[in-house]
Coordinates of C-alpha atoms in Angstrom, one line a residue:
M21 CA 0.5 -20.3 -17.0
A22 CA -1.6 -17.6 -15.4
P23 CA -2.9 -18.2 -11.9
V24 CA -6.5 -19.3 -11.5
G25 CA -8.7 -17.9 -8.7
E26 CA -11.4 -15.7 -7.3
M27 CA -11.5 -12.3 -5.6
V28 CA -14.4 -11.0 -3.5
L29 CA -14.7 -7.5 -2.2
G30 CA -16.4 -6.7 1.1
L31 CA -17.5 -3.4 2.5
P32 CA -16.8 -3.0 6.3
D33 CA -19.5 -2.1 8.8
V34 CA -20.3 1.6 8.6
R35 CA -18.5 2.2 12.0
L36 CA -15.3 1.0 10.5
R37 CA -15.3 2.8 7.2
P38 CA -13.4 5.8 8.5
F39 CA -10.6 3.3 9.2
V40 CA -10.9 0.4 6.8
D41 CA -11.7 1.0 3.1
R42 CA -12.6 -2.5 2.1
Y43 CA -11.8 -6.2 2.6
V44 CA -10.4 -8.3 -0.3
G45 CA -11.1 -12.0 0.0
Y46 CA -9.1 -14.2 -2.4
R47 CA -8.6 -17.8 -3.5
E48 CA -5.8 -18.4 -5.9
R49 CA -4.1 -21.5 -7.4
A50 CA -0.7 -21.1 -8.9
D51 CA 0.6 -24.3 -10.6
V52 CA 4.0 -22.8 -11.1
P53 CA 5.8 -20.2 -8.9
L54 CA 4.0 -16.9 -9.1
V55 CA 6.1 -13.9 -8.5
R56 CA 4.7 -10.4 -8.2
R57 CA 6.4 -7.0 -7.8
E58 CA 4.7 -4.9 -5.1
S59 CA 5.1 -1.2 -5.2
A60 CA 5.9 1.0 -2.2
G61 CA 3.2 3.1 -0.5
V62 CA 2.1 4.9 2.6
F63 CA -0.1 2.1 3.8
V64 CA 0.2 -1.1 5.9
V65 CA -0.6 -4.4 4.2
L66 CA -2.3 -7.0 6.4
I67 CA -2.7 -10.5 4.9
L68 CA -4.5 -13.2 6.9
G69 CA -4.3 -16.3 4.9
W70 CA -4.3 -20.1 5.0
G71 CA -3.0 -22.6 2.5
A72 CA 0.1 -22.0 0.3
P73 CA 2.7 -19.8 2.1
L74 CA 4.4 -16.8 0.5
D75 CA 7.9 -15.4 0.5
V76 CA 8.1 -11.6 0.8
T77 CA 11.5 -10.2 -0.3
D78 CA 13.0 -6.7 -0.2
P79 CA 15.8 -6.7 -2.8
R80 CA 17.6 -4.1 -0.8
N81 CA 17.9 -6.2 2.3
A82 CA 16.8 -9.9 2.6
E83 CA 16.6 -9.7 6.4
R84 CA 13.6 -7.3 6.0
G85 CA 11.4 -9.9 4.4
A86 CA 9.5 -13.0 5.5
T87 CA 9.8 -16.5 4.4
K88 CA 7.1 -19.2 4.2
V89 CA 4.3 -17.2 5.8
D90 CA 0.6 -17.4 5.1
S91 CA -0.2 -14.4 7.2
F92 CA 1.9 -11.2 7.6
V93 CA 2.0 -7.5 8.2
A94 CA 4.1 -5.3 5.9
G95 CA 4.8 -1.8 7.3
T96 CA 5.2 1.4 5.2
F97 CA 7.9 0.8 2.6
D98 CA 10.0 3.3 0.7
G99 CA 11.0 0.8 -2.0
W100 CA 9.4 -2.1 -4.0
C101 CA 9.5 -5.7 -2.9
T102 CA 8.4 -9.1 -4.4
T103 CA 6.1 -11.9 -3.3
R104 CA 6.4 -15.5 -4.4
T105 CA 4.1 -18.4 -3.9
V106 CA 3.1 -21.7 -5.5
G107 CA 0.0 -23.8 -4.8
V108 CA -3.4 -22.9 -3.5
G109 CA -3.7 -19.9 -1.2
E110 CA -6.8 -18.3 0.4
G111 CA -7.2 -15.4 2.7
V112 CA -8.1 -11.8 3.2
E113 CA -6.1 -8.7 2.4
L114 CA -6.5 -5.3 4.1
L115 CA -4.7 -2.0 3.2
L116 CA -4.6 0.2 6.3
A117 CA -3.8 3.8 6.8
P118 CA -0.7 4.0 9.0
L119 CA -2.4 5.6 12.0
T120 CA -5.2 3.0 11.9
A121 CA -2.6 0.2 11.8
R122 CA -0.9 1.9 14.7
R123 CA -4.0 1.5 16.8
L124 CA -4.9 -2.0 15.7
L125 CA -1.5 -3.4 16.1
G126 CA -0.6 -1.6 19.3
L127 CA 3.0 -0.9 18.4
P128 CA 4.9 2.0 16.9
L129 CA 5.1 1.6 13.1
S130 CA 8.8 2.4 13.3
E131 CA 9.1 -1.2 14.3
L132 CA 7.7 -2.3 10.9
T133 CA 9.3 0.2 8.6
N134 CA 10.5 -1.6 5.4
R135 CA 9.7 -4.9 7.0
A136 CA 7.3 -7.8 6.5
V137 CA 6.6 -9.8 9.7
G138 CA 4.7 -13.0 10.1
V139 CA 1.7 -12.4 12.4
G140 CA 3.0 -15.0 14.8
Q141 CA 5.9 -12.6 15.7
L142 CA 3.5 -9.8 16.7
P143 CA 2.5 -9.1 20.3
G144 CA -0.6 -10.7 21.7
H145 CA -1.1 -13.3 19.0
W146 CA -4.6 -12.0 18.3
L147 CA -4.0 -11.9 14.6
D148 CA -2.9 -15.6 14.7
R149 CA -6.2 -16.4 16.4
L150 CA -8.2 -14.3 14.0
R151 CA -6.6 -16.1 11.0
D152 CA -7.6 -19.4 12.4
R153 CA -11.2 -18.3 13.0
L154 CA -11.4 -16.9 9.5
A155 CA -10.1 -20.2 8.0
E156 CA -12.8 -22.1 10.0
T157 CA -15.6 -19.8 9.0
A158 CA -17.5 -20.8 5.9
G159 CA -18.3 -18.1 3.3
W160 CA -17.0 -14.6 2.6
P161 CA -20.0 -12.7 4.1
D162 CA -19.5 -14.5 7.5
R163 CA -15.7 -13.9 7.3
F164 CA -16.2 -10.2 6.6
A165 CA -18.7 -10.0 9.5
L166 CA -16.1 -11.6 11.8
L167 CA -13.5 -9.0 10.7
D168 CA -16.0 -6.3 11.5
R169 CA -16.5 -7.5 15.1
V170 CA -12.8 -8.1 15.9
L171 CA -11.5 -4.9 14.3
A172 CA -14.3 -2.8 15.9
G173 CA -13.4 -4.3 19.3
R174 CA -9.7 -3.6 18.8
L175 CA -10.3 0.0 17.8
A176 CA -12.7 0.6 20.7
A177 CA -10.1 -0.7 23.2
S178 CA -7.2 1.3 21.8
P179 CA -6.5 5.0 22.7
P180 CA -6.9 7.4 19.8
V181 CA -3.8 8.8 18.2
D182 CA -2.6 12.4 19.0
A183 CA -5.1 14.7 17.3
R184 CA -2.3 16.9 16.0
L185 CA -0.6 14.0 14.3
D186 CA -3.9 12.8 12.9
W187 CA -4.5 16.3 11.5
A188 CA -1.0 16.4 10.0
W189 CA -1.6 13.1 8.3
R190 CA -4.9 14.2 6.9
W191 CA -3.4 17.5 5.7
L192 CA -0.7 15.7 3.7
V193 CA -3.3 13.3 2.2
A194 CA -5.7 16.1 1.3
C195 CA -3.0 18.0 -0.6
G196 CA -1.8 14.8 -2.3
G197 CA 1.7 15.3 -0.8
Q198 CA 2.1 18.6 -2.6
G199 CA 2.1 20.8 0.5
G200 CA 5.4 21.9 2.0
V201 CA 6.6 20.1 5.2
G202 CA 7.8 23.4 6.5
V203 CA 4.3 24.8 6.1
L204 CA 2.8 21.8 7.9
A205 CA 5.2 22.2 10.8
H206 CA 4.4 25.9 11.1
E207 CA 0.6 25.1 11.1
L208 CA 1.1 22.6 13.9
G209 CA 3.5 24.9 15.9
W210 CA 6.1 22.1 15.8
S211 CA 9.7 22.2 14.7
R212 CA 10.5 20.3 11.6
R213 CA 12.6 18.0 13.7
H214 CA 9.8 17.2 16.0
L215 CA 7.4 16.6 13.1
A216 CA 9.8 14.2 11.5
S217 CA 10.3 12.3 14.8
R218 CA 6.6 11.9 15.3
F219 CA 6.1 10.6 11.8
R220 CA 8.9 8.2 12.0
Q221 CA 7.5 6.8 15.2
D222 CA 3.9 6.5 14.3
V223 CA 3.7 6.5 10.5
G224 CA 7.0 4.7 10.0
L225 CA 8.5 7.2 7.5
P226 CA 9.4 11.0 7.8
P227 CA 6.9 13.5 6.3
K228 CA 9.0 14.3 3.3
M229 CA 9.1 10.7 2.2
V230 CA 5.4 10.4 3.0
A231 CA 4.7 13.3 0.7
R232 CA 6.8 11.7 -2.1
L233 CA 4.9 8.5 -1.8
L234 CA 1.5 10.2 -1.8
R235 CA 2.5 11.9 -5.1
F236 CA 3.8 8.6 -6.5
Q237 CA 0.5 6.8 -5.5
Q238 CA -1.5 9.3 -7.5
A239 CA 0.8 8.8 -10.5
Y240 CA 0.7 5.0 -10.1
A241 CA -3.1 5.1 -10.0
A242 CA -3.1 6.8 -13.4
L243 CA -1.8 3.5 -14.9
T244 CA -5.2 2.0 -14.3
D245 CA -6.8 4.5 -16.7
V246 CA -4.8 4.8 -19.9
G247 CA -7.2 7.4 -21.2
A248 CA -6.5 9.7 -18.3
T249 CA -2.7 9.6 -19.1
I250 CA -2.9 10.3 -22.8
G251 CA -1.8 13.8 -23.5
P252 CA -3.8 16.2 -25.7
N253 CA -1.1 16.2 -28.4
A254 CA -0.5 12.5 -28.4
V255 CA -1.7 10.6 -31.5
A256 CA -1.9 6.8 -31.4
G257 CA 0.8 5.2 -33.4
T258 CA 2.5 8.4 -34.5
G259 CA 4.6 9.6 -31.6
A260 CA 3.3 13.1 -32.2
G261 CA 3.6 15.7 -29.5
P262 CA 6.4 16.4 -27.1
P263 CA 9.1 13.7 -26.4
T264 CA 7.5 11.1 -24.2
E265 CA 7.8 7.5 -23.2
S266 CA 5.5 5.2 -25.2
A267 CA 3.5 2.1 -24.1
A268 CA 1.5 -0.5 -25.8
G269 CA -2.1 0.5 -26.2
A270 CA -4.4 -1.3 -23.8
G271 CA -6.2 -4.1 -25.6
S272 CA -4.4 -3.3 -28.9
P273 CA -1.3 -5.5 -29.3
G274 CA 1.2 -3.9 -31.7
V275 CA -0.3 -0.4 -31.4
T276 CA 1.8 2.1 -29.6
R277 CA 0.4 5.2 -27.8
A278 CA 2.5 8.2 -26.8
V279 CA 1.6 9.0 -23.2
D280 CA 2.3 12.5 -21.9
W281 CA 4.0 11.5 -18.7
A282 CA 5.1 15.1 -18.3
A283 CA 1.5 16.1 -17.9
V284 CA 1.0 13.3 -15.4
A285 CA 4.0 14.5 -13.5
A286 CA 2.7 18.1 -13.4
R287 CA -0.7 17.0 -12.2
C288 CA 0.8 15.0 -9.4
G289 CA 3.0 17.7 -8.2
Y290 CA 6.4 16.6 -9.6
Y291 CA 9.0 19.2 -10.6
D292 CA 9.4 17.5 -13.9
Q293 CA 9.1 14.2 -15.7
S294 CA 12.5 13.0 -14.7
H295 CA 11.5 13.2 -11.1
L296 CA 8.5 11.1 -11.7
I297 CA 10.6 8.5 -13.5
R298 CA 13.0 8.4 -10.6
D299 CA 10.2 7.7 -8.2
F300 CA 8.8 4.9 -10.3
H301 CA 12.3 3.3 -10.4
Q302 CA 12.6 3.5 -6.6
F303 CA 9.1 2.7 -5.6
A304 CA 7.9 0.3 -8.3
G305 CA 11.1 -1.0 -9.8
A306 CA 10.4 0.1 -13.4
T307 CA 9.4 3.0 -15.6
P308 CA 5.7 3.9 -15.8
A309 CA 5.8 3.0 -19.6
A310 CA 7.1 -0.4 -18.8
L311 CA 4.5 -1.0 -16.1
L312 CA 1.7 0.2 -18.4
A313 CA 2.9 -2.1 -21.2
A314 CA 3.0 -5.0 -18.8
R315 CA -0.5 -4.2 -17.6
S316 CA -1.9 -3.9 -21.1
M317 CA -0.4 -7.4 -21.9
G318 CA -2.0 -8.9 -18.9
G319 CA 1.3 -8.8 -16.8

């Protein structure tokens, strides 16, 4: 049985938009256990929820996860994980850039790398208090306004990150992870070792892994637009064109489309298709074709 619920998107105050892209309010009822596979990414997930708790599990190491939490922070991950819940849950989700999370949380992101931590375990307990206030506030507009006030105050009270580190992060994002780490270190006047140390401390992952994840995120985003991933030589239902993986056509059960994953790989800066498939296995736990097929079937 599919979960039943609602999702409401909120746009942060204009002062926060350089730091927070959007708020996602949700209310969801799952009458049977609902398990989701969450892909890796160079972002920090913040869930402030009330109601049914979740389990967050890293299949590589159970100690990295969190059990029976309604509110948690997940640092930058270099592998996929799962969430499991049953019952009625409600809350707000934010996806934060690492350096923004560094300022809001007030701790090095190296302490959260590949970890999900209940907000009650974080210093200051301000997220605990914010969660309680959100639960007591009626209506999504007022909840989003409360988030605006609290997050703006936290950012105003926190020191900015090192301008060189901020520039390095923006450089990698701007080139989609396709720029060389050696080139970046040279531009900064840092050694590669120093650059890696700073990224591990404040982003949670070394720059080479950050670049891989940025490339993966672009490729993963292509799954939301089947048309963008159909190669020019691919013909629906024929398998024409170069050897590719195939996936069920969106909205057309039983119809198979050949997707030119090699073209997607080239566009996202991969050496070849096999490297893209490798990253999907590591970061999403399945091939892109399998994920696209599951998406087209409503999975």
